[in-house]
mmCIF file of C-alpha atoms in Angstrom:
data_model
loop_
_atom_site.group_PDB
_atom_site.id
_atom_site.type_symbol
_atom_site.label_atom_id
_atom_site.label_comp_id
_atom_site.label_asym_id
_atom_site.label_seq_id
_atom_site.Cartn_x
_atom_site.Cartn_y
_atom_site.Cartn_z
ATOM 1 C CA MET A 15 18.434 -13.609 -10.278
ATOM 2 C CA ASN A 16 21.692 -15.079 -8.500
ATOM 3 C CA LEU A 17 22.397 -16.157 -4.840
ATOM 4 C CA LYS A 18 24.122 -12.889 -4.232
ATOM 5 C CA ASN A 19 21.584 -10.390 -5.375
ATOM 6 C CA LEU A 20 18.518 -12.630 -3.600
ATOM 7 C CA ILE A 21 19.934 -12.400 -0.566
ATOM 8 C CA ILE A 22 20.613 -8.515 -1.026
ATOM 9 C CA ARG A 23 17.055 -8.280 -1.966
ATOM 10 C CA SER A 24 15.876 -10.950 1.370
ATOM 11 C CA LEU A 25 17.680 -8.504 3.441
ATOM 12 C CA SER A 26 17.059 -4.881 2.414
ATOM 13 C CA GLY A 27 13.728 -6.424 2.431
ATOM 14 C CA ALA A 28 13.573 -7.722 5.640
ATOM 15 C CA ILE A 29 14.956 -4.521 7.377
ATOM 16 C CA TYR A 30 11.863 -2.557 5.314
ATOM 17 C CA VAL A 31 9.272 -4.828 6.893
ATOM 18 C CA ALA A 32 11.474 -4.747 10.249
ATOM 19 C CA LEU A 33 11.080 -0.847 9.870
ATOM 20 C CA ILE A 34 7.452 -0.450 9.648
ATOM 21 C CA VAL A 35 6.579 -3.120 12.333
ATOM 22 C CA LEU A 36 8.610 -1.025 15.253
ATOM 23 C CA GLY A 37 7.656 2.163 13.566
ATOM 24 C CA VAL A 38 3.625 1.109 13.616
ATOM 25 C CA THR A 39 4.017 -1.132 17.310
ATOM 26 C CA THR A 40 6.871 0.204 19.605
ATOM 27 C CA THR A 41 5.850 3.873 20.488
ATOM 28 C CA GLU A 42 3.291 6.949 19.067
ATOM 29 C CA TRP A 43 6.764 8.877 18.881
ATOM 30 C CA SER A 44 8.324 5.747 17.048
ATOM 31 C CA PHE A 45 5.343 6.314 14.226
ATOM 32 C CA VAL A 46 5.983 10.002 14.341
ATOM 33 C CA ALA A 47 8.994 9.522 13.315
ATOM 34 C CA PHE A 48 8.564 6.558 11.271
ATOM 35 C CA SER A 49 5.567 8.658 9.031
ATOM 36 C CA ALA A 50 8.170 11.677 9.112
ATOM 37 C CA LEU A 51 10.828 9.944 7.262
ATOM 38 C CA PHE A 52 8.626 8.068 4.462
ATOM 39 C CA THR A 53 7.663 11.384 3.761
ATOM 40 C CA PHE A 54 10.848 12.874 3.339
ATOM 41 C CA LEU A 55 12.200 10.496 1.410
ATOM 42 C CA GLY A 56 9.065 9.863 -0.636
ATOM 43 C CA THR A 57 8.403 13.953 -1.553
ATOM 44 C CA ARG A 58 12.208 14.149 -2.214
ATOM 45 C CA GLU A 59 12.303 10.608 -4.207
ATOM 46 C CA PHE A 60 9.415 12.176 -6.224
ATOM 47 C CA LEU A 61 10.919 15.561 -6.881
ATOM 48 C CA LYS A 62 14.280 14.278 -8.032
ATOM 49 C CA MET A 63 12.188 11.408 -9.992
ATOM 50 C CA THR A 64 9.852 14.306 -12.006
ATOM 51 C CA LYS A 65 13.000 16.019 -11.892
ATOM 52 C CA ALA A 66 10.636 19.364 -11.584
ATOM 53 C CA ASP A 67 12.032 21.076 -8.648
ATOM 54 C CA GLY A 68 13.480 23.926 -10.271
ATOM 55 C CA SER A 69 16.225 24.227 -7.551
ATOM 56 C CA LYS A 70 17.889 22.679 -4.979
ATOM 57 C CA LEU A 71 15.987 25.839 -2.744
ATOM 58 C CA ASN A 72 12.823 25.110 -4.327
ATOM 59 C CA LEU A 73 13.219 21.408 -3.511
ATOM 60 C CA TRP A 74 14.043 21.537 0.496
ATOM 61 C CA VAL A 75 11.096 23.652 1.118
ATOM 62 C CA ASP A 76 9.043 21.056 -0.420
ATOM 63 C CA ILE A 77 10.571 18.026 1.308
ATOM 64 C CA ILE A 78 10.863 20.026 4.833
ATOM 65 C CA GLY A 79 7.659 21.286 4.465
ATOM 66 C CA ALA A 80 5.666 18.118 3.783
ATOM 67 C CA THR A 81 7.438 16.442 6.469
ATOM 68 C CA THR A 82 6.526 19.230 8.938
ATOM 69 C CA LEU A 83 3.432 18.832 8.132
ATOM 70 C CA VAL A 84 3.147 15.142 8.887
ATOM 71 C CA VAL A 85 4.844 15.173 11.491
ATOM 72 C CA SER A 86 2.593 18.875 13.357
ATOM 73 C CA VAL A 87 -0.558 16.996 12.104
ATOM 74 C CA GLY A 88 0.404 13.287 13.142
ATOM 75 C CA TYR A 89 1.065 14.969 16.683
ATOM 76 C CA SER A 90 -2.006 16.383 17.200
ATOM 77 C CA TYR A 91 -3.841 13.380 16.542
ATOM 78 C CA LEU A 92 -1.430 11.706 19.085
ATOM 79 C CA ILE A 93 -2.022 14.087 21.767
ATOM 80 C CA GLN A 94 -5.693 15.183 20.574
ATOM 81 C CA ASN A 95 -4.730 18.875 20.899
ATOM 82 C CA SER A 96 -6.235 21.605 18.616
ATOM 83 C CA THR A 97 -3.409 23.817 19.136
ATOM 84 C CA SER A 98 -0.993 21.525 17.702
ATOM 85 C CA ALA A 99 -3.702 20.849 14.556
ATOM 86 C CA LEU A 100 -3.659 25.136 14.295
ATOM 87 C CA ILE A 101 0.289 25.117 13.982
ATOM 88 C CA GLY A 102 -0.321 22.320 11.160
ATOM 89 C CA ILE A 103 -2.465 24.984 9.486
ATOM 90 C CA ALA A 104 -0.272 28.156 10.007
ATOM 91 C CA ILE A 105 2.709 25.639 8.320
ATOM 92 C CA ILE A 106 0.259 24.885 4.947
ATOM 93 C CA LEU A 107 -0.231 28.811 4.966
ATOM 94 C CA LEU A 108 3.993 29.659 5.278
ATOM 95 C CA TYR A 109 4.775 26.679 2.828
ATOM 96 C CA PHE A 110 1.925 28.306 0.200
ATOM 97 C CA LEU A 111 3.066 31.582 0.834
ATOM 98 C CA LEU A 112 6.916 30.832 0.839
ATOM 99 C CA ARG A 113 6.747 28.221 -2.128
ATOM 100 C CA LEU A 114 4.897 30.900 -4.187
ATOM 101 C CA THR A 115 7.035 33.599 -3.644
ATOM 102 C CA ILE A 116 10.390 31.430 -3.842
ATOM 103 C CA GLN A 117 8.993 30.822 -7.744
ATOM 104 C CA LEU A 118 9.668 34.067 -8.292
ATOM 105 C CA TYR A 119 13.321 33.414 -8.631
ATOM 106 C CA ASN A 120 13.488 30.239 -10.647
ATOM 107 C CA LYS A 121 14.704 31.073 -13.749
ATOM 108 C CA LYS A 122 13.375 28.116 -15.961
ATOM 109 C CA GLU A 123 11.214 29.033 -18.246
ATOM 110 C CA SER A 124 8.198 26.888 -17.222
ATOM 111 C CA PRO A 125 7.496 27.894 -13.503
ATOM 112 C CA ILE A 126 4.359 26.760 -13.280
ATOM 113 C CA ASN A 127 5.456 23.158 -13.830
ATOM 114 C CA SER A 128 7.612 23.236 -10.865
ATOM 115 C CA LEU A 129 4.629 24.203 -8.968
ATOM 116 C CA ALA A 130 2.684 21.957 -10.283
ATOM 117 C CA PHE A 131 4.653 19.023 -9.624
ATOM 118 C CA SER A 132 5.195 20.832 -5.845
ATOM 119 C CA ILE A 133 1.657 20.775 -5.315
ATOM 120 C CA PHE A 134 1.432 17.226 -6.849
ATOM 121 C CA ALA A 135 3.898 16.025 -4.107
ATOM 122 C CA LEU A 136 1.938 17.341 -1.493
ATOM 123 C CA ILE A 137 -1.428 15.358 -2.379
ATOM 124 C CA TYR A 138 0.415 12.123 -3.426
ATOM 125 C CA ILE A 139 2.716 11.416 -0.438
ATOM 126 C CA VAL A 140 1.476 13.759 2.185
ATOM 127 C CA VAL A 141 -2.663 13.187 2.071
ATOM 128 C CA PRO A 142 -1.932 8.983 2.533
ATOM 129 C CA MET A 143 0.654 9.832 5.333
ATOM 130 C CA LEU A 144 -2.080 11.492 7.218
ATOM 131 C CA SER A 145 -4.661 9.446 6.411
ATOM 132 C CA MET A 146 -2.126 7.153 7.886
ATOM 133 C CA GLY A 147 -2.104 8.730 11.112
ATOM 134 C CA ALA A 148 -5.836 8.916 11.020
ATOM 135 C CA ILE A 149 -6.133 4.860 11.096
ATOM 136 C CA TYR A 150 -3.104 4.530 13.880
ATOM 137 C CA THR A 151 -5.404 6.594 16.437
ATOM 138 C CA GLN A 152 -8.121 4.062 15.777
ATOM 139 C CA SER A 153 -5.974 0.786 16.001
ATOM 140 C CA GLN A 154 -1.820 0.173 15.745
ATOM 141 C CA THR A 155 -3.036 -3.350 14.681
ATOM 142 C CA LEU A 156 -5.202 -2.204 12.292
ATOM 143 C CA LEU A 157 -2.701 0.168 10.061
ATOM 144 C CA LEU A 158 -0.289 -2.760 10.204
ATOM 145 C CA LEU A 159 -2.770 -5.401 9.165
ATOM 146 C CA ILE A 160 -3.263 -2.638 6.050
ATOM 147 C CA PHE A 161 0.631 -3.387 5.263
ATOM 148 C CA ILE A 162 0.411 -7.586 6.072
ATOM 149 C CA MET A 163 -2.315 -7.203 3.359
ATOM 150 C CA ILE A 164 -0.850 -5.170 0.789
ATOM 151 C CA TRP A 165 2.163 -7.833 0.998
ATOM 152 C CA MET A 166 0.024 -10.790 0.842
ATOM 153 C CA ASN A 167 -1.912 -9.131 -2.461
ATOM 154 C CA ASP A 168 1.334 -9.006 -3.865
ATOM 155 C CA THR A 169 2.493 -11.930 -2.967
ATOM 156 C CA GLY A 170 -0.896 -14.064 -4.303
ATOM 157 C CA ALA A 171 -0.819 -12.052 -7.142
ATOM 158 C CA PHE A 172 2.928 -12.970 -8.391
ATOM 159 C CA LEU A 173 1.671 -16.527 -7.662
ATOM 160 C CA VAL A 174 -1.207 -16.482 -9.388
ATOM 161 C CA GLY A 175 -0.134 -14.916 -12.129
ATOM 162 C CA CYS A 176 3.119 -16.598 -12.922
ATOM 163 C CA THR A 177 1.208 -19.504 -12.621
ATOM 164 C CA ILE A 178 -1.933 -18.708 -14.561
ATOM 165 C CA GLY A 179 -2.120 -15.731 -15.693
ATOM 166 C CA LYS A 180 -2.910 -15.276 -19.351
ATOM 167 C CA HIS A 181 -5.297 -11.913 -19.806
ATOM 168 C CA ARG A 182 -3.395 -8.764 -19.487
ATOM 169 C CA LEU A 183 -4.768 -6.813 -16.594
ATOM 170 C CA PHE A 184 -3.173 -3.097 -18.024
ATOM 171 C CA GLU A 185 -0.763 -4.228 -20.831
ATOM 172 C CA ARG A 186 -0.252 -0.417 -21.792
ATOM 173 C CA ILE A 187 0.875 0.222 -18.388
ATOM 174 C CA SER A 188 2.237 -2.867 -17.105
ATOM 175 C CA PRO A 189 2.358 -5.652 -19.340
ATOM 176 C CA LYS A 190 3.042 -8.803 -17.223
ATOM 177 C CA LYS A 191 -0.350 -7.609 -15.072
ATOM 178 C CA SER A 192 -3.136 -10.302 -15.219
ATOM 179 C CA TRP A 193 -6.743 -10.325 -14.328
ATOM 180 C CA GLU A 194 -5.899 -13.640 -13.110
ATOM 181 C CA GLY A 195 -3.158 -12.180 -10.643
ATOM 182 C CA PHE A 196 -5.364 -9.800 -9.614
ATOM 183 C CA TRP A 197 -8.564 -12.120 -8.269
ATOM 184 C CA GLY A 198 -5.351 -14.331 -6.848
ATOM 185 C CA GLY A 199 -3.924 -10.887 -5.078
ATOM 186 C CA MET A 200 -7.285 -10.436 -3.933
ATOM 187 C CA VAL A 201 -8.269 -14.203 -2.377
ATOM 188 C CA PHE A 202 -4.490 -13.356 -0.083
ATOM 189 C CA SER A 203 -5.851 -10.032 1.109
ATOM 190 C CA ILE A 204 -9.111 -11.167 2.019
ATOM 191 C CA LEU A 205 -7.573 -14.245 3.817
ATOM 192 C CA SER A 206 -5.163 -12.056 5.697
ATOM 193 C CA GLY A 207 -8.274 -10.234 7.134
ATOM 194 C CA MET A 208 -10.146 -13.207 7.979
ATOM 195 C CA VAL A 209 -7.015 -15.077 9.780
ATOM 196 C CA TYR A 210 -6.333 -11.359 11.834
ATOM 197 C CA TYR A 211 -10.188 -11.745 12.732
ATOM 198 C CA TYR A 212 -10.184 -15.671 14.020
ATOM 199 C CA PHE A 213 -6.750 -15.376 15.521
ATOM 200 C CA ILE A 214 -6.394 -12.090 16.734
ATOM 201 C CA GLU A 215 -8.607 -9.874 17.250
ATOM 202 C CA GLN A 216 -12.532 -9.351 16.708
ATOM 203 C CA SER A 217 -13.067 -5.754 17.097
ATOM 204 C CA TYR A 218 -15.390 -5.701 14.111
ATOM 205 C CA ASN A 219 -17.243 -7.854 12.249
ATOM 206 C CA ILE A 220 -16.295 -10.544 9.672
ATOM 207 C CA ILE A 221 -17.594 -8.561 6.768
ATOM 208 C CA PHE A 222 -15.495 -5.436 7.706
ATOM 209 C CA TYR A 223 -12.394 -7.873 7.454
ATOM 210 C CA VAL A 224 -13.368 -8.891 3.982
ATOM 211 C CA MET A 225 -14.606 -5.345 2.861
ATOM 212 C CA MET A 226 -10.870 -4.559 3.942
ATOM 213 C CA GLY A 227 -9.152 -7.165 2.296
ATOM 214 C CA VAL A 228 -10.942 -6.320 -1.277
ATOM 215 C CA ILE A 229 -10.261 -2.268 -0.647
ATOM 216 C CA ALA A 230 -6.626 -3.117 -0.230
ATOM 217 C CA SER A 231 -6.467 -5.464 -3.208
ATOM 218 C CA ILE A 232 -8.139 -2.916 -5.284
ATOM 219 C CA PHE A 233 -6.319 0.481 -4.253
ATOM 220 C CA ALA A 234 -2.610 -1.644 -4.223
ATOM 221 C CA THR A 235 -3.367 -2.613 -7.735
ATOM 222 C CA PHE A 236 -4.071 0.919 -8.860
ATOM 223 C CA GLY A 237 -1.158 2.785 -6.723
ATOM 224 C CA ASP A 238 1.149 0.195 -8.534
ATOM 225 C CA LEU A 239 -0.304 0.915 -11.900
ATOM 226 C CA VAL A 240 -0.394 4.999 -11.031
ATOM 227 C CA GLU A 241 3.214 5.033 -9.897
ATOM 228 C CA SER A 242 4.177 2.584 -13.262
ATOM 229 C CA MET A 243 2.388 4.948 -15.568
ATOM 230 C CA PHE A 244 4.643 7.765 -14.269
ATOM 231 C CA LYS A 245 7.922 5.986 -14.532
ATOM 232 C CA ARG A 246 7.252 5.159 -18.301
ATOM 233 C CA SER A 247 6.166 8.462 -18.792
ATOM 234 C CA ILE A 248 9.309 9.471 -17.311
ATOM 235 C CA GLY A 249 11.445 6.799 -19.011
ATOM 236 C CA ILE A 250 12.958 4.949 -15.677
ATOM 237 C CA LYS A 251 12.653 1.644 -14.714
ATOM 238 C CA ASP A 252 13.035 2.382 -10.479
ATOM 239 C CA SER A 253 12.213 5.568 -8.474
ATOM 240 C CA SER A 254 15.858 5.612 -7.393
ATOM 241 C CA ASN A 255 18.307 2.904 -5.842
ATOM 242 C CA LEU A 256 17.551 3.470 -2.245
ATOM 243 C CA ILE A 257 16.528 0.198 -1.542
ATOM 244 C CA PRO A 258 18.891 -2.320 -2.603
ATOM 245 C CA GLY A 259 17.269 -5.087 -5.047
ATOM 246 C CA HIS A 260 13.929 -2.996 -4.410
ATOM 247 C CA GLY A 261 14.689 0.350 -6.138
ATOM 248 C CA GLY A 262 13.526 3.246 -4.262
ATOM 249 C CA ILE A 263 10.900 4.037 -1.404
ATOM 250 C CA LEU A 264 7.890 5.140 -3.775
ATOM 251 C CA ASP A 265 8.803 1.567 -5.408
ATOM 252 C CA ARG A 266 7.830 0.078 -2.309
ATOM 253 C CA ILE A 267 5.241 2.574 -0.811
ATOM 254 C CA ASP A 268 2.758 2.958 -4.362
ATOM 255 C CA SER A 269 0.198 1.093 -3.199
ATOM 256 C CA LEU A 270 0.304 2.201 0.357
ATOM 257 C CA LEU A 271 -0.404 5.560 -0.523
ATOM 258 C CA PHE A 272 -3.829 4.908 -2.495
ATOM 259 C CA VAL A 273 -4.488 1.809 0.230
ATOM 260 C CA LEU A 274 -4.101 4.452 3.149
ATOM 261 C CA PRO A 275 -6.752 7.297 1.789
ATOM 262 C CA ALA A 276 -9.063 4.595 0.548
ATOM 263 C CA THR A 277 -9.324 2.667 4.124
ATOM 264 C CA ALA A 278 -9.432 5.800 6.258
ATOM 265 C CA LEU A 279 -12.624 7.098 4.145
ATOM 266 C CA PHE A 280 -13.912 3.573 4.700
ATOM 267 C CA LEU A 281 -13.712 3.272 8.084
ATOM 268 C CA TYR A 282 -14.932 7.007 8.132
ATOM 269 C CA ILE A 283 -17.819 6.028 6.372
ATOM 270 C CA TYR A 284 -18.313 2.750 8.490
ATOM 271 C CA LEU A 285 -18.196 3.925 11.805
ATOM 272 C CA ALA A 286 -20.189 7.103 11.130
ATOM 273 C CA ILE A 287 -23.156 4.569 10.184
#
């Protein structure tokens, strides 16, 4: 990588990190806008990447439906208002009816493929974004810690994998990943949780943050592998060229899409015990 590409990659990466920090920590409305932006870009990118939108009308119905759903439900999280939650349910029903009706006018031979990818986009993009809203209402700093753990996991996996990585983790999907890198990433992720506990906040015990680090590392790896599987099956290197030097938004949030629902489930079980 030459100096120019390194500078571009560093600048775009810094902007991406700043966007996340501002979105999570500034105001409740900035968080809703941040969630909506990721949903909009992620859904659009996934449907364009798979080329399964069928038509521009289908594409925009999917994108707007997914984004509106995240905004309405996210808003209900923040104001704790049942009316807003009912609006979210109404949007789901309206999207369902509208999307199936529009499919009647799809002239492609296999309309079921377009529908299948549309529904999968809701599962793959929207469910994690809704999980992020649930975590945010529990603790803003905890949500920010999840991002940090993912970044530290990636850093540790890269450093350890490049240094001593020999045993392939999942060669069929990602030839460069190693078991050594996986464990290195987990150690970095756990350490970030421990630093958070000792120097920032002690809302839970140390075991809680260690468990969060383990969950973040495992599911970040799964998330990255799943997106690699998608790209390999389609025959592309990056999901898009949206972020200079980094690829598309899905290339940046692939780990997040798995870590968010896994962490939300962990929080639900932990708080219920």
